[in-house]
Tab-separated table of C-alpha atoms and ligand atoms in Angstrom:
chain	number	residue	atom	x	y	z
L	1	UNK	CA	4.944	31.547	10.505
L	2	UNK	CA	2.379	29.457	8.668
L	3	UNK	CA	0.937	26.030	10.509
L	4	UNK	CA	-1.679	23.536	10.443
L	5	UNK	CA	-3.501	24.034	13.506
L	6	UNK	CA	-5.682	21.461	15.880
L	7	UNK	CA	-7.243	23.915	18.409
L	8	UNK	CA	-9.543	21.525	19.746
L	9	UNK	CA	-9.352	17.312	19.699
L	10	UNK	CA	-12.263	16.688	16.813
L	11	UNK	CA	-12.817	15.663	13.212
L	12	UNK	CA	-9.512	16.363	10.719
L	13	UNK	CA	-11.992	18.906	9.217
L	14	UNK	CA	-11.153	21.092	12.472
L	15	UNK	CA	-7.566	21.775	11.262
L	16	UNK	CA	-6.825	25.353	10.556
L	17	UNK	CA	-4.255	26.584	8.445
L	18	UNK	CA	-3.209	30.065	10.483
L	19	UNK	CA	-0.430	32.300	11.524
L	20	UNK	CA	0.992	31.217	14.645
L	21	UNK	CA	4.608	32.817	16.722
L	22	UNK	CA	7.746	31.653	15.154
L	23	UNK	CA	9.320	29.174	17.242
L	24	UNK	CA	12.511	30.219	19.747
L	25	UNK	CA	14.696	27.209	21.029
L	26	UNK	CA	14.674	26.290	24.648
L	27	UNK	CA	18.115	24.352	26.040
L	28	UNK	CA	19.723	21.795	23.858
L	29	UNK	CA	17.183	22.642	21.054
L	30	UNK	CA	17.405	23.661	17.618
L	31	UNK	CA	14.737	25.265	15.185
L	32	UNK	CA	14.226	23.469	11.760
L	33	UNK	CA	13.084	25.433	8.863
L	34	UNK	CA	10.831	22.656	7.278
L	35	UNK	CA	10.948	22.084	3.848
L	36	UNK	CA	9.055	18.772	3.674
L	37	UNK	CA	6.879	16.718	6.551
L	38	UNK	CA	5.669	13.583	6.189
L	39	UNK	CA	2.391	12.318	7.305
L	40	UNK	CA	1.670	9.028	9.282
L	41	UNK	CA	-1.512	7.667	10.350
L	42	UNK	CA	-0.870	8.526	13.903
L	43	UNK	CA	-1.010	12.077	12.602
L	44	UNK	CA	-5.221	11.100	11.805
L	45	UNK	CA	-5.570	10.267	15.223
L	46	UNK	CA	-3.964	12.276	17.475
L	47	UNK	CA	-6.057	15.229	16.480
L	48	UNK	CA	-9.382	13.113	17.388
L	49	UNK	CA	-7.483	12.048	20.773
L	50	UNK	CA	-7.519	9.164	19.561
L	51	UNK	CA	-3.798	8.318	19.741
L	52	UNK	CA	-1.943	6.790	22.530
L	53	UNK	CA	-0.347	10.269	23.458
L	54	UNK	CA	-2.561	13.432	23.757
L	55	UNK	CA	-0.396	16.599	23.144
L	56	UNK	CA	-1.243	20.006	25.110
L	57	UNK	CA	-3.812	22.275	22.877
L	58	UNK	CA	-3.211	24.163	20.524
L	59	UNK	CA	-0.820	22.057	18.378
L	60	UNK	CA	0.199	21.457	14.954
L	61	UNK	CA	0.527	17.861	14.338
L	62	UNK	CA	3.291	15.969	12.369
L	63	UNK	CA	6.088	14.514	13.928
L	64	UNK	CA	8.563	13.847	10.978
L	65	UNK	CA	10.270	16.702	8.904
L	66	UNK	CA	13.557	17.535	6.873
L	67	UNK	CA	15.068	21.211	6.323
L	68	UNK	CA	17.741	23.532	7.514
L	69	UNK	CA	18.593	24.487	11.177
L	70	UNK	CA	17.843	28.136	11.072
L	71	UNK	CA	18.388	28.336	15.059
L	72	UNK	CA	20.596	26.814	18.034
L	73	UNK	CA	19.523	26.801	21.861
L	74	UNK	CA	21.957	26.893	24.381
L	75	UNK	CA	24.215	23.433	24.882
L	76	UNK	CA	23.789	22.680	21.713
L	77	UNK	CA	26.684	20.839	20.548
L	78	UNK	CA	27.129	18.728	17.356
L	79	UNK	CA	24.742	20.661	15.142
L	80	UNK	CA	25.394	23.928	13.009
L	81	UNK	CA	22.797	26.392	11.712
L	82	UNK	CA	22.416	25.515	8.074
L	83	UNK	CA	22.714	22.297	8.470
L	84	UNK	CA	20.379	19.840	6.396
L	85	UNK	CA	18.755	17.378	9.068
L	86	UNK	CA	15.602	15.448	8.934
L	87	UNK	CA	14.118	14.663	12.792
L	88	UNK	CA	10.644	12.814	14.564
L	89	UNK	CA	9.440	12.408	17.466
L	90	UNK	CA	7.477	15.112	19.326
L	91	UNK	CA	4.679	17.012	17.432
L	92	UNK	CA	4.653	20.152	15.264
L	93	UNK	CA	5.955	19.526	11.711
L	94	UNK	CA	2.937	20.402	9.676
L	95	UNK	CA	4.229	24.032	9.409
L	96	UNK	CA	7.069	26.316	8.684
L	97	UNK	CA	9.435	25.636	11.177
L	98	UNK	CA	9.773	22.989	13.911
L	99	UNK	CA	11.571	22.429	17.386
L	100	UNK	CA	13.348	19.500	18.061
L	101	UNK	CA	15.785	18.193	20.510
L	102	UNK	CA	19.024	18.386	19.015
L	103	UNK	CA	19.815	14.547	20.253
L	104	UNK	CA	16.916	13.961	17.850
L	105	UNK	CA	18.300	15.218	14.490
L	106	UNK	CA	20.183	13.282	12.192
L	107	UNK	CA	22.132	14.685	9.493
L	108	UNK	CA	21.159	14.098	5.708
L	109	UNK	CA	23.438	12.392	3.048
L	110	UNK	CA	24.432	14.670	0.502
L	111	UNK	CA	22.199	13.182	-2.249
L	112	UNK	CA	19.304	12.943	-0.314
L	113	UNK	CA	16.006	14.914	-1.218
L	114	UNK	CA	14.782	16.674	1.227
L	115	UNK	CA	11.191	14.626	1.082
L	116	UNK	CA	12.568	11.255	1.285
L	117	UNK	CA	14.502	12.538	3.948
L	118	UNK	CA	10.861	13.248	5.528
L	119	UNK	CA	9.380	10.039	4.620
L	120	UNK	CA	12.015	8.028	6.009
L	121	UNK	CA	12.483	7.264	9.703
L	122	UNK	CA	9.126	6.743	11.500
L	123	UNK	CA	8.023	3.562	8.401
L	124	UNK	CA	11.242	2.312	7.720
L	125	UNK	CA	12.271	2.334	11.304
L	126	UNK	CA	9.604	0.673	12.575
L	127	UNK	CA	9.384	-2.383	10.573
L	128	UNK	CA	13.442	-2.478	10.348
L	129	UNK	CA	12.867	-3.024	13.972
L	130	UNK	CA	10.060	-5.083	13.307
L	131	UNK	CA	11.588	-7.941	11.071
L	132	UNK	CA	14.796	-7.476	12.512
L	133	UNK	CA	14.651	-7.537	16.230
L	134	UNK	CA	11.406	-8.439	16.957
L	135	UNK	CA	10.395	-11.442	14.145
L	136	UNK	CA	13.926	-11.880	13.508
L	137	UNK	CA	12.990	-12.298	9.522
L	138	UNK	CA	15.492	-14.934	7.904
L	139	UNK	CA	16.709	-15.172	4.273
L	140	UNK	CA	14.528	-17.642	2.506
L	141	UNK	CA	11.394	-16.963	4.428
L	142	UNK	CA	8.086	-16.014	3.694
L	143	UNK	CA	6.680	-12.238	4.717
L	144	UNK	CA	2.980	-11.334	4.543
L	145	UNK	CA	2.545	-7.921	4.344
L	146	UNK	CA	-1.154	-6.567	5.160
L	147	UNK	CA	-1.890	-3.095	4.019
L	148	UNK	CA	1.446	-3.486	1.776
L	149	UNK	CA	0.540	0.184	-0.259
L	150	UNK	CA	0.812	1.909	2.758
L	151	UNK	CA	3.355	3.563	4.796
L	152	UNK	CA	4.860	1.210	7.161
L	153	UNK	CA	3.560	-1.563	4.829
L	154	UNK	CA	5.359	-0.857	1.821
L	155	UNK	CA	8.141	-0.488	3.953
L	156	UNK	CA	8.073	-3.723	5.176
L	157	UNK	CA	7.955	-4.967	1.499
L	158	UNK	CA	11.367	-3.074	0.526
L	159	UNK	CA	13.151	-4.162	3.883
L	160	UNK	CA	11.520	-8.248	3.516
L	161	UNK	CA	13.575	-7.821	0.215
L	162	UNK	CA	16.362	-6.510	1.953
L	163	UNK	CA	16.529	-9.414	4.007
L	164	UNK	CA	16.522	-11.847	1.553
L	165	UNK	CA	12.605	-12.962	2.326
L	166	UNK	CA	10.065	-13.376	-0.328
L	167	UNK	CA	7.638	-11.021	-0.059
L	168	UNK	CA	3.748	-11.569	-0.488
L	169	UNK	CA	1.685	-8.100	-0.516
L	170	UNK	CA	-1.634	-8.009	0.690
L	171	UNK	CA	-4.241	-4.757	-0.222
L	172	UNK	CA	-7.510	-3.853	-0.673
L	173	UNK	CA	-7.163	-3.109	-4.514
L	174	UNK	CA	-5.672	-4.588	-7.564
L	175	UNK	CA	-3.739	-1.341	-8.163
L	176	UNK	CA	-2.376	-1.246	-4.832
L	177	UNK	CA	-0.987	-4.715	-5.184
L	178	UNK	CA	0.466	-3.698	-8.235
L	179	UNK	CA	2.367	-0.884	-6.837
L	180	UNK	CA	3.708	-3.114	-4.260
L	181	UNK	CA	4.820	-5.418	-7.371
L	182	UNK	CA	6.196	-2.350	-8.875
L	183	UNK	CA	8.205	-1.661	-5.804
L	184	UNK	CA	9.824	-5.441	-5.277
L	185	UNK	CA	7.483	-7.427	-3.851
L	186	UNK	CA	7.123	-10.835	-5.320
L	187	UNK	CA	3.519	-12.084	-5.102
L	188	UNK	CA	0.406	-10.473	-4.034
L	189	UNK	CA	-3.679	-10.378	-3.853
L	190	UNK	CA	-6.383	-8.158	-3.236
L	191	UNK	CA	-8.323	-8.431	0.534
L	192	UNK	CA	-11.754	-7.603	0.664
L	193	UNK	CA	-12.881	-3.992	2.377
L	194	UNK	CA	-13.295	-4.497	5.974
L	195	UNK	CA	-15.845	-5.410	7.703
L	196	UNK	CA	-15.489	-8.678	6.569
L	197	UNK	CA	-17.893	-11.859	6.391
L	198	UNK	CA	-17.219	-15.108	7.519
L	199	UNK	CA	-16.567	-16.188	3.616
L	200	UNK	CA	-13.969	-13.066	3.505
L	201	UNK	CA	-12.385	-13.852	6.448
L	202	UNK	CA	-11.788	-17.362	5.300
L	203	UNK	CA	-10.811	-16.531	2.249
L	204	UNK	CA	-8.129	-14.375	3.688
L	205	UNK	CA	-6.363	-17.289	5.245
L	206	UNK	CA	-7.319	-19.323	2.101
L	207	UNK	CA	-4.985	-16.877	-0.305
L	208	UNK	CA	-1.978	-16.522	2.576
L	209	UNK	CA	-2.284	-20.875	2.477
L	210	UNK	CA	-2.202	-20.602	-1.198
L	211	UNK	CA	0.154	-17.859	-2.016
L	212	UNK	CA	2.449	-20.130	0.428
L	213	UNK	CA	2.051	-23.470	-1.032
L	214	UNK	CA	-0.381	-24.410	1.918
L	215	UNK	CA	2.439	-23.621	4.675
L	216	UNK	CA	1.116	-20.733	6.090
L	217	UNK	CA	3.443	-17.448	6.479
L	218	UNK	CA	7.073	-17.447	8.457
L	219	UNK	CA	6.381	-13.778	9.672
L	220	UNK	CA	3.380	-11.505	9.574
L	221	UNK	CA	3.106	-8.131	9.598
L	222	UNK	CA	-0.262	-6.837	10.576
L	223	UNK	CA	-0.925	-2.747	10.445
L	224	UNK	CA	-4.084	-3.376	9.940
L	225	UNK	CA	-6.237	-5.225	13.035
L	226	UNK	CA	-9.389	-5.159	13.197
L	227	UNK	CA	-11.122	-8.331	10.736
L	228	UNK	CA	-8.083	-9.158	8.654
L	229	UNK	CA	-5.708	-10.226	12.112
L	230	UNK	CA	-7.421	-13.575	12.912
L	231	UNK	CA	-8.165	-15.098	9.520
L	232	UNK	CA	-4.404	-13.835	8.997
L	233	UNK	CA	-3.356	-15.633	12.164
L	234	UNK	CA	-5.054	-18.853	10.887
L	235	UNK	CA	-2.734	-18.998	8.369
L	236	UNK	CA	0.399	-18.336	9.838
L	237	UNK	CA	3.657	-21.193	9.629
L	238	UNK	CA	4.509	-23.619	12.338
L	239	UNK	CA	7.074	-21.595	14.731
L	240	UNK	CA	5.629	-18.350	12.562
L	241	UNK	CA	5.982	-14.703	13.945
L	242	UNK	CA	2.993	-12.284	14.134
L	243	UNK	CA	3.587	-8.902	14.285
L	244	UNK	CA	1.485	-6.443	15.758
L	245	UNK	CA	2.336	-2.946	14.194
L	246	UNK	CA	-1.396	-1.148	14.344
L	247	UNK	CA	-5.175	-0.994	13.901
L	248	UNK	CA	-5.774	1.143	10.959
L	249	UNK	CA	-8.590	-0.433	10.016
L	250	UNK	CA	-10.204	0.685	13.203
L	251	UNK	CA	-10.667	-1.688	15.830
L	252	UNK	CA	-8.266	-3.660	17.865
L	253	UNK	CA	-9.185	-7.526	17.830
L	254	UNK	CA	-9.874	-9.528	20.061
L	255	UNK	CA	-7.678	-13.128	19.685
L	256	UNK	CA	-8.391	-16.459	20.468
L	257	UNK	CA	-5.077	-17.757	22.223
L	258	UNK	CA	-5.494	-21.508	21.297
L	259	UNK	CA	-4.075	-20.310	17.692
L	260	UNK	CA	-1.171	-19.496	19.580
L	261	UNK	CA	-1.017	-22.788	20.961
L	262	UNK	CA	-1.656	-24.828	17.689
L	263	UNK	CA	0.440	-22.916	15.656
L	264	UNK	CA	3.393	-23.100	17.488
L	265	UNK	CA	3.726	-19.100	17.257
L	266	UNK	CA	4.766	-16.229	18.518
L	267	UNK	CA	2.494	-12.715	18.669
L	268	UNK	CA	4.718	-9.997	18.912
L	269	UNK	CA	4.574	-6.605	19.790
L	270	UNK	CA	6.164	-3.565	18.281
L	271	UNK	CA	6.202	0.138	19.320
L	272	UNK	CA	9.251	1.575	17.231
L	273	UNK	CA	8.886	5.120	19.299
L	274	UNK	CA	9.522	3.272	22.631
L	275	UNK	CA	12.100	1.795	21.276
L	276	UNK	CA	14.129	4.438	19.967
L	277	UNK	CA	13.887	5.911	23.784
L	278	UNK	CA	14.019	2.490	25.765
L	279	UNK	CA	17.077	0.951	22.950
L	280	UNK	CA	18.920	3.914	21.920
L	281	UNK	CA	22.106	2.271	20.930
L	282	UNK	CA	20.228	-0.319	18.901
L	283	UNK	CA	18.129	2.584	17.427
L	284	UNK	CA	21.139	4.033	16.606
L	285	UNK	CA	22.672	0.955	15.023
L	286	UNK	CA	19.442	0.642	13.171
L	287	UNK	CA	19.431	4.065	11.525
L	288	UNK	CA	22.829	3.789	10.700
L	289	UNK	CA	22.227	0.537	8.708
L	290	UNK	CA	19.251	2.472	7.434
L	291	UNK	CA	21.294	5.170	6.224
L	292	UNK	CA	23.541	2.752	4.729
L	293	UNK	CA	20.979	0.535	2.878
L	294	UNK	CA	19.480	3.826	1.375
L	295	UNK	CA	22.721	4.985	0.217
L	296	UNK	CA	23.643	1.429	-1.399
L	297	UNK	CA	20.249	1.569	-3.161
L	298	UNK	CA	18.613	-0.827	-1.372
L	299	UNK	CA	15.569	1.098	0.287
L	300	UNK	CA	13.741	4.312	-1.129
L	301	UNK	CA	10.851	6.162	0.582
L	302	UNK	CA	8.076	6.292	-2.255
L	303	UNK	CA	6.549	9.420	-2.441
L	304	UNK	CA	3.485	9.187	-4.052
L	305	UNK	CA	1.879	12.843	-3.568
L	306	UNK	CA	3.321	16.128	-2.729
L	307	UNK	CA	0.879	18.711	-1.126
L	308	UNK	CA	0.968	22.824	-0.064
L	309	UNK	CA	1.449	23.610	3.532
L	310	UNK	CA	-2.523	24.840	3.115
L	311	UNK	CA	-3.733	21.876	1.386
L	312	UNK	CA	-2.084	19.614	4.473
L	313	UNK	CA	-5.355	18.701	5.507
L	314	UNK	CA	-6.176	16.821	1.853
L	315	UNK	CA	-3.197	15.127	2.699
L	316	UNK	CA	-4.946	13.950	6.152
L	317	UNK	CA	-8.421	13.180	4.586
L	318	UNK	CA	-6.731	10.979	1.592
L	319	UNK	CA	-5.120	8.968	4.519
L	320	UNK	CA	-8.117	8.183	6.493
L	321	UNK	CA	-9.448	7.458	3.308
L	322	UNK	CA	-7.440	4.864	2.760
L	323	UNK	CA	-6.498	6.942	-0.479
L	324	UNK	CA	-2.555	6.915	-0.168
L	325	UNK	CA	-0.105	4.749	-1.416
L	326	UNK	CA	3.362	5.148	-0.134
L	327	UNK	CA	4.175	8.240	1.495
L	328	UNK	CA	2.927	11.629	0.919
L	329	UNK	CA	4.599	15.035	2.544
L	330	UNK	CA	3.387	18.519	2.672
L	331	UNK	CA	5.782	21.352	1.650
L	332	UNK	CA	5.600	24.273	3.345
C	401	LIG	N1	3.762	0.054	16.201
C	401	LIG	C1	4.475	1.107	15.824
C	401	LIG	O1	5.530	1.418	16.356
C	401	LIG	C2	3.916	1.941	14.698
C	401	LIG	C3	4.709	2.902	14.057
C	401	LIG	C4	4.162	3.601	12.980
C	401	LIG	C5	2.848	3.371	12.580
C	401	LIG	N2	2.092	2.457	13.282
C	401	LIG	C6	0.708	2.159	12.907
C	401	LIG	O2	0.703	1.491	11.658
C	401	LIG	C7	-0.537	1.733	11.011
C	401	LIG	C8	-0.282	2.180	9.579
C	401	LIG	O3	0.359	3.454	9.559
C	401	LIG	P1	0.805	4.122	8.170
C	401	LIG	O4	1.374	5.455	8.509
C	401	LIG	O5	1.581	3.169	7.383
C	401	LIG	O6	-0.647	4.340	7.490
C	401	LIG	P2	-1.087	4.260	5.963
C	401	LIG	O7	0.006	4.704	5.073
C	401	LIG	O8	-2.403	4.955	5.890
C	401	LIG	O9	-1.316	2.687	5.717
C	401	LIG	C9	-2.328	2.004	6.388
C	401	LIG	C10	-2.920	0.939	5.475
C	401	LIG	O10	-3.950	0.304	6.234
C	401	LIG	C11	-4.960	-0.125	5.362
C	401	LIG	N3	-6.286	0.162	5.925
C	401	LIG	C12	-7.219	-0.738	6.212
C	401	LIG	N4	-8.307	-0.162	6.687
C	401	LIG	C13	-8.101	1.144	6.688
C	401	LIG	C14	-8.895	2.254	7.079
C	401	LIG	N5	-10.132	2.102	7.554
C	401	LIG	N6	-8.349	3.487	6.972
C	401	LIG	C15	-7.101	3.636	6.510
C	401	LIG	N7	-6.290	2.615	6.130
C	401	LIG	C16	-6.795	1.368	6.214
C	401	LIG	C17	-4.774	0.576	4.019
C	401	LIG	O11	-4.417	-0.427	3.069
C	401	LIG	P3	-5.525	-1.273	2.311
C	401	LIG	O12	-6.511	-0.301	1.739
C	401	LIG	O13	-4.723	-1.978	1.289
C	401	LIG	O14	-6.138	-2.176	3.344
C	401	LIG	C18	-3.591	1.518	4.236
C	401	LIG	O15	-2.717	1.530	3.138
C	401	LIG	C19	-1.279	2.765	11.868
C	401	LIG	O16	-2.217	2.099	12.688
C	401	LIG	C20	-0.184	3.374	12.717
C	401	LIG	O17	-0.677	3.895	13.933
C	401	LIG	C21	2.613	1.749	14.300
């Protein structure tokens, strides 16, 4: 078979498109023939090593795909070949066929395209977790989104909707905001391009006071880091949840804890794929109401570019250069 290959932990430029072995399943495995595979910003780093796991060499990275179980290990019960299943977790997706745990598939609605499918579980169940168990988002509240355009972010926006918040998206370009208007949420304005100044940063907390009507934001959701989390913390709400989802914009800040303190607030944590491991029957629960939402209408996975199994790496440089809106999925 076909795969995106990282021999060696280096630049995304490293990744070679090659023949590889077709996959056999080990014990209570199955083999997915991939038809799409979805690509998260973990999927940047772990081939620089710069990701909180560090996979044995070679690899192909991608953790989240949809297709057809071509193949069954032993013990497998519950799943039959042919069967249309989307799965993450684990690495290996960014090729023609994939091996997953057969705990770890989950069985498509009827209706469902196979690269939504792809595009669904690692954003949307990550900040469903998010505003749900960890900032326990109310109806009626306000939700900052930073980096709104993007994966998790725009996810964030749809799901705030869901659950009756109004939604405020925050991006680094006026037609990034605009997609996230496109796609439900209410308000929005354009950040400046990190690193920021002083003025920027206080200008960041001057637009969340303003788009707030000077209260500050009930829940943050920050997968950003780096300059944009304290000036964002400045303006949170009295009794306001800030939620710490990731550092794409490179490095992990530092913060002062006396905004804690003065603001009342919580900072939160939130690491979806420990969750899913440490919380199974709440990660279950969540997916189901996932499932459910998306087949009432209420979600969608965007999917803003579609790219060849050989042109996988574009797909990698357009993320790191902060390029993509929504989701994007290569088709093998
Ligand atoms: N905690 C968890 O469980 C969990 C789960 C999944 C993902 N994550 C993390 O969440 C973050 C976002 O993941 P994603 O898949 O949604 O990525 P994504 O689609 O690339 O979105 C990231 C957004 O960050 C912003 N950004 C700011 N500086 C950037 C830079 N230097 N390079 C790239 N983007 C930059 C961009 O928006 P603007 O241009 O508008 O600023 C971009 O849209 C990552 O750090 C990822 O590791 C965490």
């Amino acid at each position: 078979m076909k795969a995106l290959m990282c021999n060696e932990f280096g630049p995304i430029e490293n990744l070679k498109y090659e023949d590889v072995p077709d996959l056999e399943p080990g014990e209570g495995e199955v083999i997915i023939e991939v038809k799409a595979a979805s690509v998260n910003f973990p999927d940047v780093l772990v081939v620089q090593n710069l990701y909180q796991f560090k996979p044995a060499l070679p690899f192909a990275p991608g953790n989240e795909v949809a297709g057809v179980v071509s193949k069954l290990g032993e013990g497998v019960e519950g799943v039959s070949v042919g069967d249309r299943v989307f799965s993450s977790g684990g690495f290996g997706g960014f090729a023609q066929q994939y091996r997953a745990a057969a705990t770890s598939v989950t069985k498509m609605p009827e209706a469902m395209p196979y690269d939504e499918a792809a595009a669904l579980m690692m954003v949307y169940g990550t900040s469903h977790h998010a505003l749900k168990q960890r900032a326990e988002l109310k109806p009626g509240e306000t939700l900052l989104v930073l980096g709104a355009s993007g994966g998790v972010g725009l996810a964030a926006v749809e799901l705030g909707k869901a659950m009756g918040a109004t939604v405020i998206a925050a991006t680094s370009s006026q037609e990034k905001v605009d997609y996230c208007l496109a796609n439900g949420a209410d308000k929005g304005f354009v950040y400046a391009r990190n690193p920021l100044d002083r003025d920027q940063q206080k200008a960041l907390s001057a637009q969340i006071k303003e788009a707030t009507g000077g209260r500050g934001a009930d829940v943050i959701y920050d997968p950003v880091g780096d300059d944009y989390a304290e000036p964002a913390l400045r303006a949170i709400a009295w009794k306001g949840r800030y939620l710490v989802v990731g550092f794409a914009a490179g490095d992990i800040p530092k913060i002062p804890l006396n905004l804690a303190l003065l603001k009342g607030c919580q900072i939160v944590g939130v690491f979806w794929g420990m969750f899913t491991g440490v919380e199974k029957a709440l990660h279950e629960e969540n997916v189901a109401e996932l499932l459910e939402w998306y087949t009432a209408g209420k979600i969608k996975p965007r999917v803003s570019a579609h790219y060849p199994l050989k042109d996988g790496l574009q797909a990698l440089r357009d993320m790191s250069d902060r390029k993509v809106k929504g989701k994007v999925v290569i088709t093998p």
